Coordinates of C-alpha atoms in Angstrom, one line a residue:
Chain A
M23 CA -20.5 46.9 -70.0
R24 CA -20.5 43.3 -71.0
V25 CA -17.5 41.8 -72.7
K26 CA -18.7 39.6 -75.6
A27 CA -15.4 38.3 -76.9
T28 CA -11.7 38.7 -76.8
V29 CA -10.4 40.0 -80.1
M30 CA -6.7 39.8 -79.3
E31 CA -4.5 38.4 -76.5
A32 CA -1.3 40.0 -75.3
A33 CA 1.0 37.7 -77.4
Q34 CA -1.1 38.3 -80.6
M35 CA -1.0 42.0 -80.0
D36 CA 2.7 41.9 -79.7
R37 CA 3.1 39.9 -83.0
T38 CA 0.7 42.3 -84.7
L39 CA 2.7 45.3 -83.5
M40 CA 5.9 43.7 -84.7
R41 CA 4.3 43.1 -88.2
I42 CA 3.1 46.7 -88.3
S43 CA 6.6 47.9 -87.4
H44 CA 8.1 45.9 -90.2
E45 CA 5.5 47.2 -92.6
I46 CA 6.1 50.8 -91.7
V47 CA 9.9 50.4 -92.3
E48 CA 9.3 48.4 -95.5
R49 CA 6.8 50.9 -97.0
N50 CA 9.0 53.8 -96.3
G51 CA 12.2 52.2 -97.5
G52 CA 13.9 52.5 -94.1
T53 CA 13.7 54.8 -91.2
H54 CA 15.0 58.0 -92.8
N55 CA 12.9 61.1 -92.0
L56 CA 10.3 58.9 -90.2
V57 CA 8.5 60.1 -87.1
L58 CA 5.7 58.4 -85.1
I59 CA 2.9 60.3 -83.5
G60 CA 0.5 58.7 -81.1
I61 CA -3.0 60.0 -80.8
R62 CA -4.1 60.5 -77.2
T63 CA -4.7 58.5 -75.2
R64 CA -4.0 54.9 -76.3
G65 CA -2.2 55.8 -79.5
V66 CA 0.7 57.1 -77.5
P67 CA 1.9 53.9 -75.8
L68 CA 1.2 52.1 -79.1
A69 CA 3.5 54.5 -81.0
R70 CA 6.2 54.0 -78.3
A71 CA 5.8 50.2 -78.6
I72 CA 6.3 50.4 -82.4
A73 CA 9.3 52.7 -81.9
A74 CA 10.8 50.2 -79.5
K75 CA 10.3 47.3 -82.0
I76 CA 11.8 49.3 -84.8
A77 CA 14.8 50.1 -82.6
E78 CA 15.1 46.4 -81.9
F79 CA 15.5 45.3 -85.5
E80 CA 16.8 48.4 -87.2
G81 CA 18.8 49.9 -84.4
V82 CA 17.4 53.3 -85.0
E83 CA 15.5 55.4 -82.5
I84 CA 12.6 56.9 -84.3
P85 CA 11.4 60.3 -82.9
T86 CA 8.0 59.8 -81.2
G87 CA 5.5 62.4 -80.2
S88 CA 1.9 62.7 -79.2
V89 CA -1.1 64.7 -80.3
D90 CA -4.2 65.5 -78.4
I91 CA -7.1 66.2 -80.7
T92 CA -9.6 67.7 -78.2
L93 CA -9.3 71.3 -79.5
Y94 CA -9.8 70.1 -83.1
R95 CA -12.9 68.1 -82.5
D96 CA -15.8 68.8 -84.9
D97 CA -18.4 68.5 -82.2
L98 CA -16.9 70.9 -79.6
S99 CA -19.7 73.4 -80.0
Q100 CA -22.3 70.7 -79.5
I101 CA -20.9 69.0 -76.4
S102 CA -21.0 70.5 -73.0
P103 CA -19.1 70.6 -70.8
N104 CA -15.9 70.8 -72.8
P105 CA -13.6 67.7 -72.7
V106 CA -10.4 67.6 -70.8
V107 CA -7.4 68.9 -72.8
Q108 CA -4.3 66.7 -72.7
K109 CA -0.8 67.3 -73.8
T110 CA 0.3 67.6 -77.4
D111 CA 4.0 66.9 -77.5
L112 CA 5.8 67.0 -80.9
P113 CA 9.5 67.4 -80.0
F114 CA 10.6 67.6 -83.6
D115 CA 10.1 69.6 -86.8
L116 CA 7.5 68.0 -89.0
Q117 CA 8.8 69.7 -92.1
N118 CA 9.8 67.1 -94.7
Q119 CA 9.2 64.2 -92.4
T120 CA 7.0 61.3 -93.0
A121 CA 4.7 61.2 -90.0
V122 CA 3.0 57.9 -89.1
L123 CA -0.1 58.6 -86.9
V124 CA -0.8 55.8 -84.5
D125 CA -4.2 55.1 -82.9
D126 CA -5.8 52.1 -81.2
V127 CA -9.1 51.9 -83.0
L128 CA -10.2 53.3 -86.3
Y129 CA -14.0 53.8 -86.3
T130 CA -15.8 56.9 -87.7
G131 CA -12.5 58.5 -88.9
R132 CA -13.3 61.7 -87.0
T133 CA -10.5 61.4 -84.6
V134 CA -8.1 61.0 -87.5
R135 CA -9.5 64.0 -89.3
S136 CA -9.0 66.1 -86.1
A137 CA -5.4 64.8 -85.8
L138 CA -4.7 65.7 -89.5
D139 CA -5.9 69.2 -88.7
A140 CA -3.7 69.4 -85.6
L141 CA -0.6 68.2 -87.5
T142 CA -1.1 70.8 -90.2
D143 CA -0.7 73.5 -87.5
F144 CA 2.8 72.2 -86.7
G145 CA 4.2 72.2 -90.2
R146 CA 4.0 70.5 -93.5
P147 CA 5.1 66.9 -93.4
L148 CA 6.2 65.1 -96.5
A149 CA 3.4 62.6 -96.0
I150 CA 1.1 61.4 -93.2
Q151 CA 0.4 57.7 -92.9
L152 CA -2.0 56.0 -90.5
A153 CA -1.4 52.9 -88.4
V154 CA -4.2 51.4 -86.2
L155 CA -4.3 48.3 -84.2
I156 CA -8.0 47.7 -84.9
D157 CA -10.1 48.8 -87.9
R158 CA -13.7 48.2 -87.0
G159 CA -15.4 49.8 -90.0
H160 CA -18.3 52.3 -89.9
R161 CA -16.4 55.2 -91.5
E162 CA -18.1 58.6 -91.6
L163 CA -15.3 60.3 -93.5
P164 CA -13.2 59.3 -96.5
I165 CA -10.3 58.1 -94.4
R166 CA -8.4 54.8 -94.5
A167 CA -5.5 53.3 -92.6
D168 CA -2.1 52.4 -94.2
F169 CA -1.3 49.8 -91.6
V170 CA -3.9 47.7 -89.9
G171 CA -3.4 45.3 -87.1
K172 CA -6.7 43.5 -87.5
N173 CA -10.0 44.2 -89.2
V174 CA -12.9 43.5 -86.9
P175 CA -16.4 43.5 -88.2
T176 CA -18.6 45.2 -85.6
S177 CA -22.1 46.5 -85.3
S178 CA -22.5 50.1 -84.1
D179 CA -23.8 49.1 -80.7
E180 CA -20.6 47.3 -79.9
I181 CA -17.4 48.8 -78.5
V182 CA -13.9 47.7 -79.2
E183 CA -11.8 48.2 -76.2
V184 CA -8.0 48.2 -76.5
R185 CA -6.5 47.7 -73.1
L186 CA -2.8 48.5 -72.7
E187 CA -0.5 47.6 -69.9
S188 CA 0.7 51.2 -69.2
I189 CA -2.9 52.5 -68.9
D190 CA -5.2 49.6 -68.1
G191 CA -2.8 47.1 -66.5
E192 CA -3.1 44.4 -69.2
N193 CA -2.6 44.0 -73.0
R194 CA -5.8 42.8 -74.5
V195 CA -8.4 43.8 -77.1
V196 CA -12.0 43.0 -76.2
L197 CA -15.4 43.4 -78.0
C198 CA -18.0 44.8 -75.6
E199 CA -21.7 45.5 -75.8
M200 CA -22.8 49.1 -75.4
P201 CA -25.0 49.6 -72.4
D202 CA -28.6 50.2 -73.4
S203 CA -28.5 54.0 -73.0
A204 CA -25.3 55.8 -73.6
G205 CA -24.1 57.9 -70.7
E206 CA -25.4 55.4 -68.1
E207 CA -23.1 54.3 -65.5
A208 CA -20.9 51.5 -66.7
S209 CA -21.6 48.3 -64.9
E210 CA -19.0 47.1 -62.5
D211 CA -18.7 43.6 -63.6
V212 CA -17.0 42.9 -66.8
Chain B
M18 CA -25.2 71.9 -61.7
L19 CA -23.9 69.6 -64.3
E20 CA -23.3 66.2 -62.9
N21 CA -19.6 65.9 -62.7
K22 CA -18.2 62.9 -64.4
Q23 CA -14.9 63.3 -62.7
P24 CA -12.4 61.2 -64.7
E25 CA -9.7 60.2 -62.3
D26 CA -7.0 60.8 -64.7
D27 CA -4.0 62.9 -64.5
D28 CA -2.3 62.8 -67.8
T29 CA -3.2 59.4 -69.1
Q30 CA -2.0 57.5 -66.1
T31 CA -5.5 56.1 -65.5
T32 CA -5.8 52.7 -64.1
G33 CA -9.0 50.8 -63.6
A34 CA -9.4 48.4 -66.5
K35 CA -11.2 46.1 -64.2
E36 CA -14.3 48.2 -64.0
G37 CA -14.7 48.8 -67.7
Q38 CA -13.3 52.1 -66.7
G39 CA -15.8 54.8 -67.1
M40 CA -17.4 54.2 -70.4
E41 CA -19.7 57.2 -70.2
N42 CA -19.5 58.1 -73.9
D43 CA -21.5 60.8 -75.4
S44 CA -23.6 59.3 -78.1
K45 CA -21.9 61.6 -80.6
D46 CA -18.5 60.9 -79.2
I47 CA -15.9 60.5 -81.9
R48 CA -13.9 58.1 -79.9
V49 CA -15.4 54.9 -78.8
D50 CA -13.2 53.7 -76.1
A51 CA -13.1 55.4 -72.8
E52 CA -11.6 58.8 -72.8
P53 CA -11.1 61.2 -69.9
S54 CA -14.5 62.7 -70.6
A55 CA -15.7 66.2 -69.9
V56 CA -15.3 67.9 -66.6
A57 CA -16.9 71.2 -65.8
L58 CA -16.2 74.1 -63.6
K59 CA -18.9 74.3 -61.0
C60 CA -19.6 78.0 -61.9
T61 CA -20.7 79.5 -65.2
D62 CA -19.0 82.9 -64.6
L63 CA -15.5 83.5 -63.2
L64 CA -16.3 86.4 -60.7
G65 CA -13.7 85.7 -58.1
I66 CA -11.5 83.1 -56.5
E67 CA -13.6 83.2 -53.4
Y68 CA -16.3 81.3 -55.2
L69 CA -14.1 78.5 -56.6
D70 CA -13.1 75.4 -54.8
V71 CA -9.7 73.6 -55.0
E72 CA -11.0 71.2 -57.7
D73 CA -12.0 74.2 -59.9
I74 CA -8.7 75.9 -59.4
N75 CA -6.8 72.8 -60.2
L76 CA -8.9 72.1 -63.3
I77 CA -8.1 75.6 -64.6
L78 CA -4.4 75.2 -63.8
D79 CA -4.2 71.8 -65.4
T80 CA -6.0 73.0 -68.5
A81 CA -3.7 76.1 -68.7
E82 CA -0.7 73.8 -68.5
Q83 CA -1.7 72.1 -71.7
F84 CA -2.5 75.4 -73.4
K85 CA 1.0 76.7 -72.9
E86 CA 2.3 74.7 -75.7
I87 CA -0.1 76.3 -78.2
S88 CA 1.8 79.6 -77.9
Q89 CA 5.1 77.8 -78.9
R90 CA 3.8 76.5 -82.1
P91 CA 4.6 77.8 -85.6
I92 CA 0.9 78.4 -86.1
K93 CA -0.4 79.7 -82.7
K94 CA -4.0 78.9 -83.1
V95 CA -6.4 76.1 -82.4
P96 CA -10.0 75.9 -83.7
A97 CA -11.6 75.2 -80.3
L98 CA -13.7 78.3 -79.9
R99 CA -14.5 78.9 -83.6
G100 CA -17.6 80.9 -83.9
K101 CA -17.6 82.2 -80.3
T102 CA -17.6 85.9 -79.7
V103 CA -15.6 87.3 -76.8
I104 CA -16.2 90.9 -75.8
N105 CA -13.6 92.7 -73.6
I106 CA -15.0 95.7 -71.8
F107 CA -12.4 97.7 -69.9
F108 CA -13.7 100.6 -67.9
E109 CA -10.2 101.1 -66.4
P110 CA -6.9 101.4 -68.2
S111 CA -5.2 98.1 -68.9
T112 CA -2.6 97.0 -71.4
R113 CA -1.4 93.6 -70.1
T114 CA -4.7 92.1 -69.1
R115 CA -6.7 93.3 -72.0
T116 CA -4.1 92.3 -74.6
S117 CA -3.7 88.9 -72.8
F118 CA -7.4 88.2 -73.0
E119 CA -7.5 89.3 -76.6
I120 CA -4.6 87.1 -77.7
A121 CA -6.0 84.2 -75.6
A122 CA -9.4 84.5 -77.4
K123 CA -7.7 84.7 -80.8
R124 CA -5.4 81.7 -80.2
L125 CA -8.6 79.7 -79.6
S126 CA -10.1 81.1 -82.8
A127 CA -12.8 83.1 -81.0
D128 CA -13.7 86.5 -82.4
A129 CA -12.5 89.1 -79.9
Q130 CA -13.7 92.6 -79.7
S131 CA -12.4 95.1 -77.1
I132 CA -14.2 98.2 -75.9
S133 CA -12.4 100.6 -73.7
A134 CA -14.2 103.2 -71.6
S135 CA -12.8 106.2 -73.3
T136 CA -14.3 105.1 -76.6
S137 CA -17.5 103.7 -75.3
S138 CA -20.9 105.3 -74.6
L139 CA -20.2 105.1 -70.9
V140 CA -18.7 108.5 -71.1
K141 CA -22.0 109.6 -72.5
G142 CA -23.7 108.5 -69.3
E143 CA -25.1 105.1 -70.1
T144 CA -25.6 102.8 -67.1
L145 CA -23.6 99.6 -66.8
V146 CA -26.8 97.5 -67.1
D147 CA -27.8 99.3 -70.3
T148 CA -24.4 98.8 -71.8
A149 CA -24.7 95.1 -70.8
L150 CA -28.1 94.8 -72.4
N151 CA -26.9 96.4 -75.6
I152 CA -23.9 94.1 -75.8
E153 CA -26.2 91.2 -75.0
A154 CA -28.3 92.0 -78.0
M155 CA -25.3 91.2 -80.2
Y156 CA -25.1 87.7 -78.9
P157 CA -21.7 87.5 -77.3
D158 CA -20.7 84.1 -75.7
L159 CA -18.3 85.5 -73.2
I160 CA -17.8 89.0 -71.7
V161 CA -14.6 89.9 -70.0
M162 CA -14.9 93.0 -67.9
R163 CA -12.8 95.3 -65.8
H164 CA -14.5 98.0 -63.7
S165 CA -13.5 100.3 -60.9
R166 CA -16.5 99.3 -58.7
P167 CA -16.4 96.1 -56.6
G168 CA -19.2 93.8 -57.6
A169 CA -19.6 95.2 -61.1
A170 CA -18.9 91.8 -62.7
H171 CA -21.6 90.2 -60.5
L172 CA -24.1 92.8 -61.7
L173 CA -23.2 92.1 -65.3
A174 CA -23.3 88.4 -64.8
R175 CA -26.9 88.7 -63.5
S176 CA -28.0 90.7 -66.5
T177 CA -26.5 88.7 -69.3
T178 CA -26.7 85.1 -70.5
A179 CA -23.1 85.4 -71.7
R180 CA -20.4 83.9 -69.4
V181 CA -18.7 86.7 -67.5
I182 CA -15.1 86.8 -66.6
N183 CA -14.1 89.4 -64.0
A184 CA -10.9 91.0 -65.1
G185 CA -10.7 93.2 -62.0
D186 CA -13.5 94.9 -60.1
G187 CA -12.2 97.7 -58.0
A188 CA -10.3 96.5 -54.9
H189 CA -12.4 93.3 -54.8
E190 CA -11.0 90.5 -57.0
H191 CA -8.9 89.8 -60.1
P192 CA -9.2 86.0 -60.4
T193 CA -7.2 85.4 -63.5
Q194 CA -4.2 87.2 -62.0
A195 CA -4.3 84.9 -58.9
L196 CA -4.6 81.9 -61.2
L197 CA -1.6 82.9 -63.3
D198 CA 0.3 83.5 -60.2
A199 CA -0.6 80.1 -58.8
L200 CA 0.4 78.5 -62.1
T201 CA 3.8 80.3 -62.0
I202 CA 4.4 79.2 -58.4
R203 CA 3.4 75.6 -59.3
D204 CA 5.8 75.7 -62.3
H205 CA 8.7 76.8 -60.0
K206 CA 7.9 75.0 -56.8
G207 CA 5.9 72.0 -57.9
R208 CA 3.6 72.3 -54.9
F209 CA 1.7 74.7 -52.7
E210 CA 1.4 72.8 -49.5
G211 CA 3.8 74.2 -46.9
L212 CA 5.0 77.1 -49.1
R213 CA 5.4 80.5 -47.4
V214 CA 4.3 83.3 -49.7
A215 CA 4.9 86.9 -48.7
I216 CA 2.8 89.6 -50.3
I217 CA 4.2 93.1 -49.8
G218 CA 2.5 96.4 -50.4
D219 CA -0.8 98.0 -50.7
I220 CA -3.0 95.1 -49.6
A221 CA -5.9 97.3 -48.7
H222 CA -6.5 98.6 -52.2
S223 CA -5.3 95.5 -54.1
R224 CA -7.7 93.1 -55.8
V225 CA -4.6 91.1 -56.8
A226 CA -3.8 90.6 -53.1
R227 CA -7.3 89.6 -52.2
S228 CA -7.6 87.1 -55.1
N229 CA -4.1 85.7 -54.3
I230 CA -4.9 85.3 -50.6
H231 CA -8.0 83.3 -51.4
C232 CA -6.3 81.2 -54.0
L233 CA -3.2 80.4 -52.1
N234 CA -5.1 79.7 -48.9
K235 CA -7.3 77.2 -50.8
L236 CA -4.3 75.6 -52.3
G237 CA -2.7 75.1 -48.9
A238 CA 0.1 77.7 -48.9
Q239 CA 0.8 80.0 -46.0
V240 CA 0.3 83.6 -46.8
V241 CA 2.1 86.4 -45.0
V242 CA 1.5 90.1 -45.8
A243 CA 3.6 93.1 -44.9
A244 CA 2.8 96.8 -45.4
P245 CA 2.7 100.1 -43.6
P246 CA -0.4 100.2 -41.4
T247 CA -2.2 102.5 -43.8
F248 CA -1.9 99.8 -46.5
L249 CA -3.3 97.0 -44.4
P250 CA -7.1 96.6 -44.0
L251 CA -8.3 96.5 -40.4
D252 CA -8.7 92.9 -39.3
V253 CA -6.6 91.6 -42.3
E254 CA -5.9 88.4 -40.3
S255 CA -9.5 87.4 -40.9
L256 CA -8.5 86.7 -44.5
G257 CA -6.4 83.9 -43.1
V258 CA -3.0 85.6 -43.3
E259 CA -0.2 86.5 -41.0
A260 CA 0.4 90.3 -41.0
H261 CA 3.4 92.4 -40.3
H262 CA 4.2 96.1 -40.4
R263 CA 7.8 95.5 -41.3
L264 CA 9.2 93.7 -44.3
E265 CA 11.8 91.5 -42.7
P266 CA 9.7 89.2 -40.6
A267 CA 7.4 88.6 -43.6
I268 CA 10.0 87.6 -46.1
E269 CA 12.3 85.7 -43.7
G270 CA 12.3 82.1 -45.0
A271 CA 9.7 82.9 -47.7
D272 CA 9.6 80.7 -50.8
V273 CA 7.8 83.3 -52.8
V274 CA 7.9 87.1 -52.5
M275 CA 5.3 89.0 -54.3
A276 CA 5.5 92.8 -54.6
L277 CA 2.4 94.8 -55.3
R278 CA 2.2 98.0 -57.3
I279 CA 1.7 101.1 -55.3
Q280 CA -1.5 102.2 -56.8
L281 CA -1.2 106.0 -57.0
E282 CA -4.6 106.2 -58.7
R283 CA -6.3 104.5 -55.8
G284 CA -5.2 107.0 -53.2
G285 CA -1.9 105.2 -52.7
K286 CA 0.0 108.4 -52.4
L287 CA -1.9 109.6 -49.4
S288 CA -0.9 106.5 -47.4
F289 CA 2.9 107.1 -47.2
P290 CA 5.2 110.1 -46.9
S291 CA 7.2 109.5 -50.1
Q292 CA 8.1 106.9 -52.7
R293 CA 11.7 107.0 -51.5
E294 CA 10.7 106.3 -47.9
Y295 CA 8.5 103.4 -49.1
F296 CA 11.4 102.0 -51.0
N297 CA 13.7 102.4 -48.1
L298 CA 11.4 100.4 -45.8
F299 CA 9.5 98.0 -48.1
G300 CA 11.3 98.0 -51.5
L301 CA 12.6 94.6 -52.5
T302 CA 16.4 94.8 -52.8
K303 CA 19.0 92.0 -53.2
E304 CA 20.2 92.6 -49.7
R305 CA 16.8 92.4 -48.1
L306 CA 15.9 89.3 -50.0
S307 CA 19.0 87.5 -48.7
I308 CA 16.9 86.3 -45.7
T309 CA 14.3 84.5 -47.9
A310 CA 14.4 80.7 -48.5
E311 CA 17.3 79.6 -50.6
D312 CA 15.5 79.1 -53.9
S313 CA 12.9 81.8 -53.5
I314 CA 11.3 83.5 -56.4
V315 CA 10.2 87.1 -56.8
M316 CA 6.9 88.0 -58.4
H317 CA 5.1 91.2 -59.4
P318 CA 1.7 91.5 -61.1
G319 CA 2.9 94.6 -63.1
P320 CA 3.1 97.3 -64.1
M321 CA 6.1 97.8 -62.0
N322 CA 7.3 101.0 -60.3
R323 CA 11.0 100.3 -60.4
G324 CA 12.7 101.9 -57.5
V325 CA 9.5 102.1 -55.5
E326 CA 8.3 98.6 -54.6
I327 CA 11.1 96.7 -56.3
A328 CA 14.7 97.4 -57.3
S329 CA 15.7 97.1 -60.9
D330 CA 18.4 94.5 -60.2
V331 CA 15.8 92.3 -58.5
A332 CA 13.1 92.8 -61.2
D333 CA 15.6 91.7 -63.9
G334 CA 17.5 89.3 -61.7
P335 CA 17.7 85.5 -61.7
T336 CA 15.1 85.0 -59.1
S337 CA 12.5 87.1 -60.9
V338 CA 9.7 85.2 -62.6
I339 CA 7.8 88.3 -63.6
L340 CA 7.8 87.6 -67.3
D341 CA 6.8 84.0 -66.7
Q342 CA 3.8 85.4 -65.0
V343 CA 2.8 87.2 -68.2
S344 CA 3.3 84.1 -70.4
N345 CA 1.3 82.1 -67.9
G346 CA -1.4 84.7 -68.0
L347 CA -2.1 83.9 -71.6
A348 CA -2.4 80.2 -70.9
V349 CA -4.6 80.7 -67.9
R350 CA -6.9 83.0 -69.8
M351 CA -7.1 80.5 -72.7
A352 CA -8.1 77.9 -70.1
T353 CA -10.8 80.0 -68.5
L354 CA -12.3 81.0 -71.9
Y355 CA -12.2 77.3 -73.0
L356 CA -13.7 76.0 -69.8
L357 CA -16.4 78.6 -69.5
A358 CA -17.3 78.5 -73.1
G359 CA -18.0 74.8 -72.7
S360 CA -20.4 75.4 -69.8
S361 CA -23.9 76.5 -70.5
K362 CA -25.6 79.1 -68.4
D363 CA -29.1 77.9 -69.0
V364 CA -28.1 74.6 -67.6
E365 CA -28.4 71.5 -69.8
T366 CA -26.6 68.3 -69.5
A367 CA -24.1 66.9 -71.9
A368 CA -25.5 66.2 -75.3

């Protein structure tokens, strides 16, 4: 995989997350009944980062959970072998809460659809909102984000990669070129 | 088999940004950045622990770990196996295992149908292969079978394209029991390496013992068995266990003590003078268990004969994890159904 461009540097990511955090609190008129839910994998550290920022300026710890959408994918019967299942951890009651789903990249919208289905199995939140660091377009479902870090126009043979300190060792968003044939071994040199 | 794109992740803590970390995306993948992609069991049927390697065992245990949470939800169901048909055929009586498989299938949204021998055409003299062919004609995706003959599941697996899970074949194997026991041990001990696990009772007639011995040996635990000579197979050491004819040397310092049911229906009653004598020599009591390791746990695959292989105060006591085993059974069976349903028997690589 070849990196074509850097979309966001660490400092910019930090400022963007700060803005999203403020927007979430502003939109909801405070932090009352607010919960954050990160979508596995990279939505989880992003949700925690947003929670930490809100704690900084509001002094309130917002309950934060994670959801794994694997079992709700719409292509489970078409792919083989089955994907690895990760932990869903929602340590709070969703009833009458406003849940903000957090993910790194919004693309086709299918992940978000799966996440909405998953949340429905845990209760009936008052509202579900969506926050993403990058919106790269190409929606295949009628889904939009409430809070967007940055809109990045892409072509479908590109990949937006959000790298996070806790998982990838650095904070950076890059635009990559898809290798010629999908499924081929990713090249070593970036 | 399927080329294994082993993602080196345990629960998101992947590192490896430098190498564009494993961008092997399926073209239809709904996520675009790298995900821990699919891993497959190296088998298409679960016939016995003997045929699994440590990687497969750990994959099942790790998947089961995630599935536990589903049973705690207000809505205990996920759509993962929507449209799949699971048929449970039980030629031997079973409540726990059959119910566990049924509930597991239903929690994954599969359609589950159970057939028990007394209500099936087997009593009318149909052969196993004919039964299998008839079920096959109804396009099941998975077949779970318990049978009194060792190897019955293998025979079935050869004659159907559905994935087969052995839910016990005679005195041979009962793989999901060993896996749920392993998950329970891992929950309580956090490891297998260096653990001393004592299995007490009718080893000779026990598929639970055989599967557990294979499983625990592969995972690196030390297995000790103790039973009257009539309950020990000749050359039991060849299974890789330490064997004793008295209880005490086996459970001394043991981290896990597992009592087996005396299987009266499998000729168990011919092997010892009386149930009372068995209890007096091999029954797990509080006093006897005082020589085990400090934080030892007591297990039993059920159904228990209280006062024969285990005293009631032990079965209901603080060291007993018997009901955890049952709950874990559900998670393990969900995991095996999920993982096997994702494999395809007429091998084709990921779409």
